[in-house]
Amino acid sequence: MKIALDAMGGDFAPEAAVKGAILAAQELQNEEQILLIGKEDVIHSLLKEYGYTGKNISVVNASQVIEMGEHPTKALTQKPDSSIAIGYGLLKAQKAVAFCSAGNTGAMLVGAMFSVKAIEGVLRPSIASFVPKLRGGFGVILDVGANADCKPEVLEQFGELGSIYAKYVLDIQNPKVGLMNLGEEEGKGTVNTQAAHQRLKANEIVNFIGNIEGRDLFNDKADVIVCDGYTGNIILKMAESLYDILSEKGIQDSFFDKFNYEAAGGSPILGINGNAVIGHGVSSPRAICNMVLQAQKMAASNISERFKKNYSA
């Protein structure tokens, strides 16, 4: 198993990425390997500086870097030897089972769509994130930013993608799917959410429990929370701010510690031909490590193939 990691992506790259790779390497099996992609001389120098002598990390040279502020499509076109382009190239060629980056989010999405591409039958790949539950474990929420506006059939499909992910990666049997809305009643919401409700209700693949409200996010009412990317991104950023506020006030709590972006490490892109995880731009070494381990779990669960099987039926 080879997991590709963008060494040049993120506000604190390449140092944080290399340190994170070293942390992750300590938790990998002997046959598992991290492919660090970036400027070869720089990465080798850092590995030496940090005293890494193991065999779980190898370096793949990429002479170019897509900066955080660059236009995603232009950057990928004009920088074919960038770490993100090389990473997706390895994923497409099946020389890596997953690709992780804390770099330009737009470039990660564009790369996914135009390199490994969406699974046939998937209308819109989604960025997912994780919701800590008061009674333990995590749920999954999607979309959290890839698709600001979603048609009812796209929201329905998010319910399917989220269910498959929750079952095989989060180990939740028969996950409960809830549609984020402004009321529990069936007739509540926008034209889109009302129509999505009816589609999910009739869908035999998912265990749909109906509409849920914002206050249900952290209870056990739903394991999979479906919403458009506009709503999901606001929810995600608000949850992250709760952790920041409590930290600023000197309050520590084991439940709210799970709101820290470092806990999950990144957000997976669901519905593409491969495993890709997008990290936070300010990713620390611990966040990078957890992003790699998340990608490892996705690959081990064969989640991309399970998506394909669902839509080829």
CSV table of C-alpha atoms in Angstrom, one decimal:
chain,number,residue,atom,x,y,z
A,1,MET,CA,0.0,0.0,0.0
A,2,LYS,CA,1.5,3.3,-1.1
A,3,ILE,CA,-0.1,6.6,0.1
A,4,ALA,CA,1.0,9.8,-1.8
A,5,LEU,CA,1.4,12.9,0.2
A,6,ASP,CA,1.9,16.4,-1.1
A,7,ALA,CA,5.0,17.7,0.8
A,8,MET,CA,4.6,21.2,-0.6
A,9,GLY,CA,0.9,21.8,0.3
A,10,GLY,CA,-0.2,23.9,3.3
A,11,ASP,CA,0.8,27.1,5.1
A,12,PHE,CA,3.5,25.3,7.0
A,13,ALA,CA,4.9,23.1,4.2
A,14,PRO,CA,7.2,21.5,3.6
A,15,GLU,CA,8.3,21.2,7.3
A,16,ALA,CA,4.9,20.2,8.7
A,17,ALA,CA,4.2,17.8,5.9
A,18,VAL,CA,7.6,16.0,6.4
A,19,LYS,CA,7.2,15.9,10.2
A,20,GLY,CA,3.6,14.6,9.7
A,21,ALA,CA,4.8,11.9,7.3
A,22,ILE,CA,7.4,10.8,9.9
A,23,LEU,CA,4.7,10.5,12.6
A,24,ALA,CA,2.4,8.5,10.2
A,25,ALA,CA,5.3,6.2,9.2
A,26,GLN,CA,5.7,5.1,12.8
A,27,GLU,CA,2.1,3.8,12.7
A,28,LEU,CA,2.2,2.1,9.3
A,29,GLN,CA,2.7,-1.6,8.7
A,30,ASN,CA,6.1,-2.7,7.2
A,31,GLU,CA,4.6,-3.1,3.7
A,32,GLU,CA,2.9,0.3,3.7
A,33,GLN,CA,4.7,3.3,2.4
A,34,ILE,CA,4.3,7.1,2.1
A,35,LEU,CA,5.3,8.7,-1.2
A,36,LEU,CA,6.4,12.3,-0.3
A,37,ILE,CA,5.9,14.5,-3.4
A,38,GLY,CA,7.8,17.7,-3.8
A,39,LYS,CA,11.2,19.3,-4.3
A,40,GLU,CA,13.5,16.3,-3.9
A,41,ASP,CA,16.5,18.0,-2.4
A,42,VAL,CA,14.4,20.0,0.1
A,43,ILE,CA,12.5,16.9,1.3
A,44,HIS,CA,15.7,14.7,1.6
A,45,SER,CA,17.3,17.5,3.6
A,46,LEU,CA,14.4,17.8,6.0
A,47,LEU,CA,14.2,14.0,6.5
A,48,LYS,CA,17.9,14.0,7.4
A,49,GLU,CA,17.4,17.1,9.7
A,50,TYR,CA,14.6,15.3,11.5
A,51,GLY,CA,16.6,12.1,11.9
A,52,TYR,CA,14.4,9.8,9.9
A,53,THR,CA,16.1,6.5,9.1
A,54,GLY,CA,13.1,4.3,8.4
A,55,LYS,CA,12.0,2.6,5.2
A,56,ASN,CA,8.3,3.6,5.1
A,57,ILE,CA,9.0,7.0,3.3
A,58,SER,CA,10.2,7.5,-0.2
A,59,VAL,CA,10.5,10.7,-2.2
A,60,VAL,CA,8.9,11.6,-5.6
A,61,ASN,CA,10.3,14.7,-7.3
A,62,ALA,CA,8.0,17.5,-8.3
A,63,SER,CA,9.7,20.7,-9.5
A,64,GLN,CA,6.6,23.0,-9.3
A,65,VAL,CA,4.3,24.1,-6.5
A,66,ILE,CA,0.7,25.3,-6.8
A,67,GLU,CA,0.4,28.2,-4.3
A,68,MET,CA,-2.7,28.6,-2.1
A,69,GLY,CA,-3.9,31.8,-3.9
A,70,GLU,CA,-3.6,30.5,-7.5
A,71,HIS,CA,-6.5,29.8,-9.8
A,72,PRO,CA,-7.0,26.0,-9.6
A,73,THR,CA,-7.7,25.2,-13.3
A,74,LYS,CA,-5.0,27.5,-14.7
A,75,ALA,CA,-2.4,26.3,-12.1
A,76,LEU,CA,-3.0,22.6,-12.9
A,77,THR,CA,-2.7,23.4,-16.7
A,78,GLN,CA,0.3,25.5,-16.4
A,79,LYS,CA,2.1,23.5,-13.7
A,80,PRO,CA,2.0,19.8,-14.9
A,81,ASP,CA,5.0,19.0,-12.7
A,82,SER,CA,3.4,20.4,-9.5
A,83,SER,CA,3.1,18.2,-6.4
A,84,ILE,CA,-0.7,18.1,-6.8
A,85,ALA,CA,-0.6,17.1,-10.5
A,86,ILE,CA,2.0,14.4,-9.8
A,87,GLY,CA,0.0,13.1,-6.9
A,88,TYR,CA,-3.1,12.7,-9.0
A,89,GLY,CA,-1.0,11.1,-11.7
A,90,LEU,CA,0.2,8.5,-9.2
A,91,LEU,CA,-3.4,7.9,-8.1
A,92,LYS,CA,-4.7,7.5,-11.7
A,93,ALA,CA,-1.9,5.2,-12.6
A,94,GLN,CA,-2.6,3.1,-9.5
A,95,LYS,CA,0.9,3.6,-8.3
A,96,ALA,CA,-0.6,5.0,-5.1
A,97,VAL,CA,-3.8,3.9,-3.4
A,98,ALA,CA,-4.6,7.4,-2.0
A,99,PHE,CA,-3.4,11.0,-2.3
A,100,CYS,CA,-3.4,13.6,0.5
A,101,SER,CA,-2.8,17.3,0.4
A,102,ALA,CA,-3.2,20.3,2.6
A,103,GLY,CA,-2.6,22.5,-0.4
A,104,ASN,CA,-4.9,24.5,-2.7
A,105,THR,CA,-8.4,23.1,-2.1
A,106,GLY,CA,-9.6,24.2,-5.5
A,107,ALA,CA,-6.7,22.5,-7.3
A,108,MET,CA,-7.4,19.3,-5.3
A,109,LEU,CA,-11.0,19.3,-6.5
A,110,VAL,CA,-10.2,20.2,-10.1
A,111,GLY,CA,-7.5,17.5,-10.1
A,112,ALA,CA,-10.0,15.0,-8.8
A,113,MET,CA,-12.6,15.8,-11.5
A,114,PHE,CA,-10.2,16.0,-14.5
A,115,SER,CA,-7.6,13.4,-13.6
A,116,VAL,CA,-9.1,10.4,-11.7
A,117,LYS,CA,-12.6,11.7,-12.6
A,118,ALA,CA,-16.0,11.0,-11.0
A,119,ILE,CA,-17.2,7.4,-10.8
A,120,GLU,CA,-19.6,6.7,-13.6
A,121,GLY,CA,-23.1,7.3,-12.3
A,122,VAL,CA,-22.0,9.8,-9.6
A,123,LEU,CA,-23.6,13.2,-10.4
A,124,ARG,CA,-21.4,15.3,-8.2
A,125,PRO,CA,-18.5,14.1,-6.0
A,126,SER,CA,-18.7,15.5,-2.5
A,127,ILE,CA,-16.4,16.7,0.2
A,128,ALA,CA,-17.3,15.0,3.5
A,129,SER,CA,-16.4,15.8,7.1
A,130,PHE,CA,-16.9,14.3,10.5
A,131,VAL,CA,-19.3,15.0,13.3
A,132,PRO,CA,-18.4,13.9,16.8
A,133,LYS,CA,-21.3,12.3,18.7
A,134,LEU,CA,-22.0,12.8,22.4
A,135,ARG,CA,-22.3,9.1,23.0
A,136,GLY,CA,-19.0,8.4,21.2
A,137,GLY,CA,-17.8,7.9,17.7
A,138,PHE,CA,-18.3,10.1,14.7
A,139,GLY,CA,-21.0,10.7,12.0
A,140,VAL,CA,-20.3,12.0,8.5
A,141,ILE,CA,-21.7,15.2,7.0
A,142,LEU,CA,-21.7,15.9,3.3
A,143,ASP,CA,-21.3,18.1,1.3
A,144,VAL,CA,-19.1,20.6,3.2
A,145,GLY,CA,-17.9,22.8,0.3
A,146,ALA,CA,-17.6,21.2,-3.1
A,147,ASN,CA,-21.2,22.0,-4.3
A,148,ALA,CA,-22.7,25.2,-3.0
A,149,ASP,CA,-26.0,24.5,-4.8
A,150,CYS,CA,-27.4,21.0,-5.1
A,151,LYS,CA,-30.4,19.6,-7.0
A,152,PRO,CA,-32.6,17.1,-5.2
A,153,GLU,CA,-31.1,14.1,-7.0
A,154,VAL,CA,-27.6,15.2,-5.9
A,155,LEU,CA,-28.7,15.5,-2.3
A,156,GLU,CA,-30.2,12.0,-2.6
A,157,GLN,CA,-26.9,10.6,-3.9
A,158,PHE,CA,-25.0,12.3,-1.0
A,159,GLY,CA,-27.2,10.1,1.3
A,160,GLU,CA,-26.0,7.0,-0.6
A,161,LEU,CA,-22.3,8.0,-0.7
A,162,GLY,CA,-22.4,8.9,3.0
A,163,SER,CA,-24.1,5.6,3.9
A,164,ILE,CA,-21.5,3.5,2.1
A,165,TYR,CA,-18.7,5.5,3.7
A,166,ALA,CA,-20.3,5.3,7.2
A,167,LYS,CA,-20.7,1.6,6.9
A,168,TYR,CA,-17.3,0.5,5.6
A,169,VAL,CA,-15.0,3.2,7.0
A,170,LEU,CA,-16.7,4.3,10.2
A,171,ASP,CA,-18.0,0.7,10.9
A,172,ILE,CA,-21.6,1.9,11.4
A,173,GLN,CA,-24.0,-0.9,10.5
A,174,ASN,CA,-27.2,0.3,8.8
A,175,PRO,CA,-26.3,4.0,9.2
A,176,LYS,CA,-29.3,6.4,9.8
A,177,VAL,CA,-29.5,9.2,7.1
A,178,GLY,CA,-30.9,12.6,8.0
A,179,LEU,CA,-31.6,15.6,5.8
A,180,MET,CA,-30.5,18.9,7.4
A,181,ASN,CA,-33.5,21.2,7.3
A,182,LEU,CA,-35.2,24.1,9.1
A,183,GLY,CA,-37.7,21.7,10.7
A,184,GLU,CA,-38.5,18.1,11.2
A,185,GLU,CA,-41.8,18.1,9.4
A,186,GLU,CA,-41.9,16.6,5.9
A,187,GLY,CA,-43.1,19.7,4.2
A,188,LYS,CA,-40.5,22.0,5.6
A,189,GLY,CA,-37.6,23.6,3.8
A,190,THR,CA,-36.8,24.9,0.3
A,191,VAL,CA,-38.2,23.5,-2.9
A,192,ASN,CA,-34.9,21.5,-3.3
A,193,THR,CA,-34.9,20.0,0.2
A,194,GLN,CA,-38.6,19.1,0.0
A,195,ALA,CA,-38.0,17.3,-3.3
A,196,ALA,CA,-34.8,15.7,-1.8
A,197,HIS,CA,-36.9,14.5,1.2
A,198,GLN,CA,-39.3,12.6,-1.1
A,199,ARG,CA,-36.4,11.1,-3.1
A,200,LEU,CA,-34.6,9.9,0.0
A,201,LYS,CA,-37.8,8.6,1.5
A,202,ALA,CA,-38.4,6.4,-1.6
A,203,ASN,CA,-34.7,5.3,-1.8
A,204,GLU,CA,-34.3,1.6,-0.8
A,205,ILE,CA,-30.5,1.9,-0.5
A,206,VAL,CA,-30.5,4.3,2.5
A,207,ASN,CA,-32.0,4.1,6.0
A,208,PHE,CA,-33.6,7.5,5.8
A,209,ILE,CA,-35.0,8.8,9.1
A,210,GLY,CA,-36.4,12.2,7.7
A,211,ASN,CA,-35.4,15.8,8.3
A,212,ILE,CA,-33.1,16.8,11.2
A,213,GLU,CA,-32.4,20.2,12.6
A,214,GLY,CA,-29.1,21.9,13.6
A,215,ARG,CA,-29.6,20.8,17.2
A,216,ASP,CA,-29.5,17.1,16.1
A,217,LEU,CA,-26.0,17.4,14.8
A,218,PHE,CA,-24.3,15.8,17.7
A,219,ASN,CA,-26.9,13.4,19.0
A,220,ASP,CA,-27.7,9.9,17.7
A,221,LYS,CA,-30.6,10.8,15.5
A,222,ALA,CA,-28.6,10.5,12.3
A,223,ASP,CA,-25.2,9.0,11.4
A,224,VAL,CA,-25.1,10.6,7.9
A,225,ILE,CA,-26.1,14.3,7.6
A,226,VAL,CA,-27.0,15.4,4.1
A,227,CYS,CA,-26.9,19.0,3.0
A,228,ASP,CA,-25.6,21.3,0.2
A,229,GLY,CA,-22.0,22.5,0.4
A,230,TYR,CA,-23.0,26.0,1.4
A,231,THR,CA,-24.9,24.8,4.5
A,232,GLY,CA,-22.3,22.2,5.3
A,233,ASN,CA,-19.3,24.5,5.1
A,234,ILE,CA,-21.0,27.0,7.5
A,235,ILE,CA,-21.7,24.1,9.9
A,236,LEU,CA,-18.2,22.9,9.7
A,237,LYS,CA,-16.5,26.3,10.2
A,238,MET,CA,-18.9,27.0,13.2
A,239,ALA,CA,-18.0,23.7,14.8
A,240,GLU,CA,-14.2,24.5,14.4
A,241,SER,CA,-14.8,27.9,16.0
A,242,LEU,CA,-16.3,26.3,19.1
A,243,TYR,CA,-13.0,24.5,19.7
A,244,ASP,CA,-11.1,27.7,19.2
A,245,ILE,CA,-13.3,29.7,21.6
A,246,LEU,CA,-13.1,27.1,24.3
A,247,SER,CA,-9.3,26.9,23.9
A,248,GLU,CA,-9.1,30.7,24.1
A,249,LYS,CA,-11.1,30.6,27.4
A,250,GLY,CA,-8.9,27.9,28.8
A,251,ILE,CA,-11.7,25.3,28.8
A,252,GLN,CA,-10.7,21.7,27.9
A,253,ASP,CA,-13.3,19.0,27.3
A,254,SER,CA,-12.7,15.6,25.7
A,255,PHE,CA,-15.9,15.9,23.5
A,256,PHE,CA,-15.0,19.4,22.2
A,257,ASP,CA,-11.4,18.3,21.6
A,258,LYS,CA,-12.9,16.3,18.7
A,259,PHE,CA,-13.9,19.6,17.1
A,260,ASN,CA,-10.2,20.3,16.5
A,261,TYR,CA,-9.5,19.9,12.8
A,262,GLU,CA,-6.4,17.9,13.7
A,263,ALA,CA,-8.5,15.0,15.0
A,264,ALA,CA,-9.6,13.9,11.6
A,265,GLY,CA,-6.8,15.5,9.6
A,266,GLY,CA,-8.7,16.1,6.5
A,267,SER,CA,-11.9,15.8,4.5
A,268,PRO,CA,-12.3,12.9,1.9
A,269,ILE,CA,-13.6,13.5,-1.6
A,270,LEU,CA,-16.3,10.9,-2.1
A,271,GLY,CA,-17.4,9.6,-5.5
A,272,ILE,CA,-14.2,9.6,-7.5
A,273,ASN,CA,-12.1,6.8,-8.9
A,274,GLY,CA,-9.6,6.7,-6.1
A,275,ASN,CA,-9.0,7.9,-2.5
A,276,ALA,CA,-8.2,11.6,-2.0
A,277,VAL,CA,-8.2,13.6,1.2
A,278,ILE,CA,-8.0,17.4,1.5
A,279,GLY,CA,-6.3,18.8,4.6
A,280,HIS,CA,-6.7,22.1,6.3
A,281,GLY,CA,-4.5,24.8,5.0
A,282,VAL,CA,-3.0,25.4,8.5
A,283,SER,CA,-2.4,21.7,9.0
A,284,SER,CA,0.1,20.8,11.7
A,285,PRO,CA,2.3,17.7,11.7
A,286,ARG,CA,-0.3,15.9,13.8
A,287,ALA,CA,-3.1,16.8,11.3
A,288,ILE,CA,-0.9,15.6,8.4
A,289,CYS,CA,-0.3,12.4,10.2
A,290,ASN,CA,-4.0,11.8,10.8
A,291,MET,CA,-4.8,12.7,7.2
A,292,VAL,CA,-2.5,10.0,6.0
A,293,LEU,CA,-3.9,7.5,8.5
A,294,GLN,CA,-7.5,8.3,7.3
A,295,ALA,CA,-6.4,7.7,3.7
A,296,GLN,CA,-4.9,4.4,4.8
A,297,LYS,CA,-8.3,3.4,6.4
A,298,MET,CA,-10.2,4.4,3.2
A,299,ALA,CA,-7.9,2.3,1.1
A,300,ALA,CA,-8.0,-0.6,3.4
A,301,SER,CA,-11.8,-0.6,3.3
A,302,ASN,CA,-11.8,-0.5,-0.5
A,303,ILE,CA,-14.3,2.3,-0.3
A,304,SER,CA,-13.8,3.6,-3.9
A,305,GLU,CA,-14.6,0.2,-5.3
A,306,ARG,CA,-17.6,-0.1,-3.1
A,307,PHE,CA,-18.9,3.2,-4.6
A,308,LYS,CA,-18.3,1.8,-8.1
A,309,LYS,CA,-20.2,-1.4,-7.3
A,310,ASN,CA,-23.2,0.6,-6.0
A,311,TYR,CA,-23.5,2.7,-9.2
A,312,SER,CA,-22.7,-0.1,-11.6
A,313,ALA,CA,-25.7,-2.2,-10.4
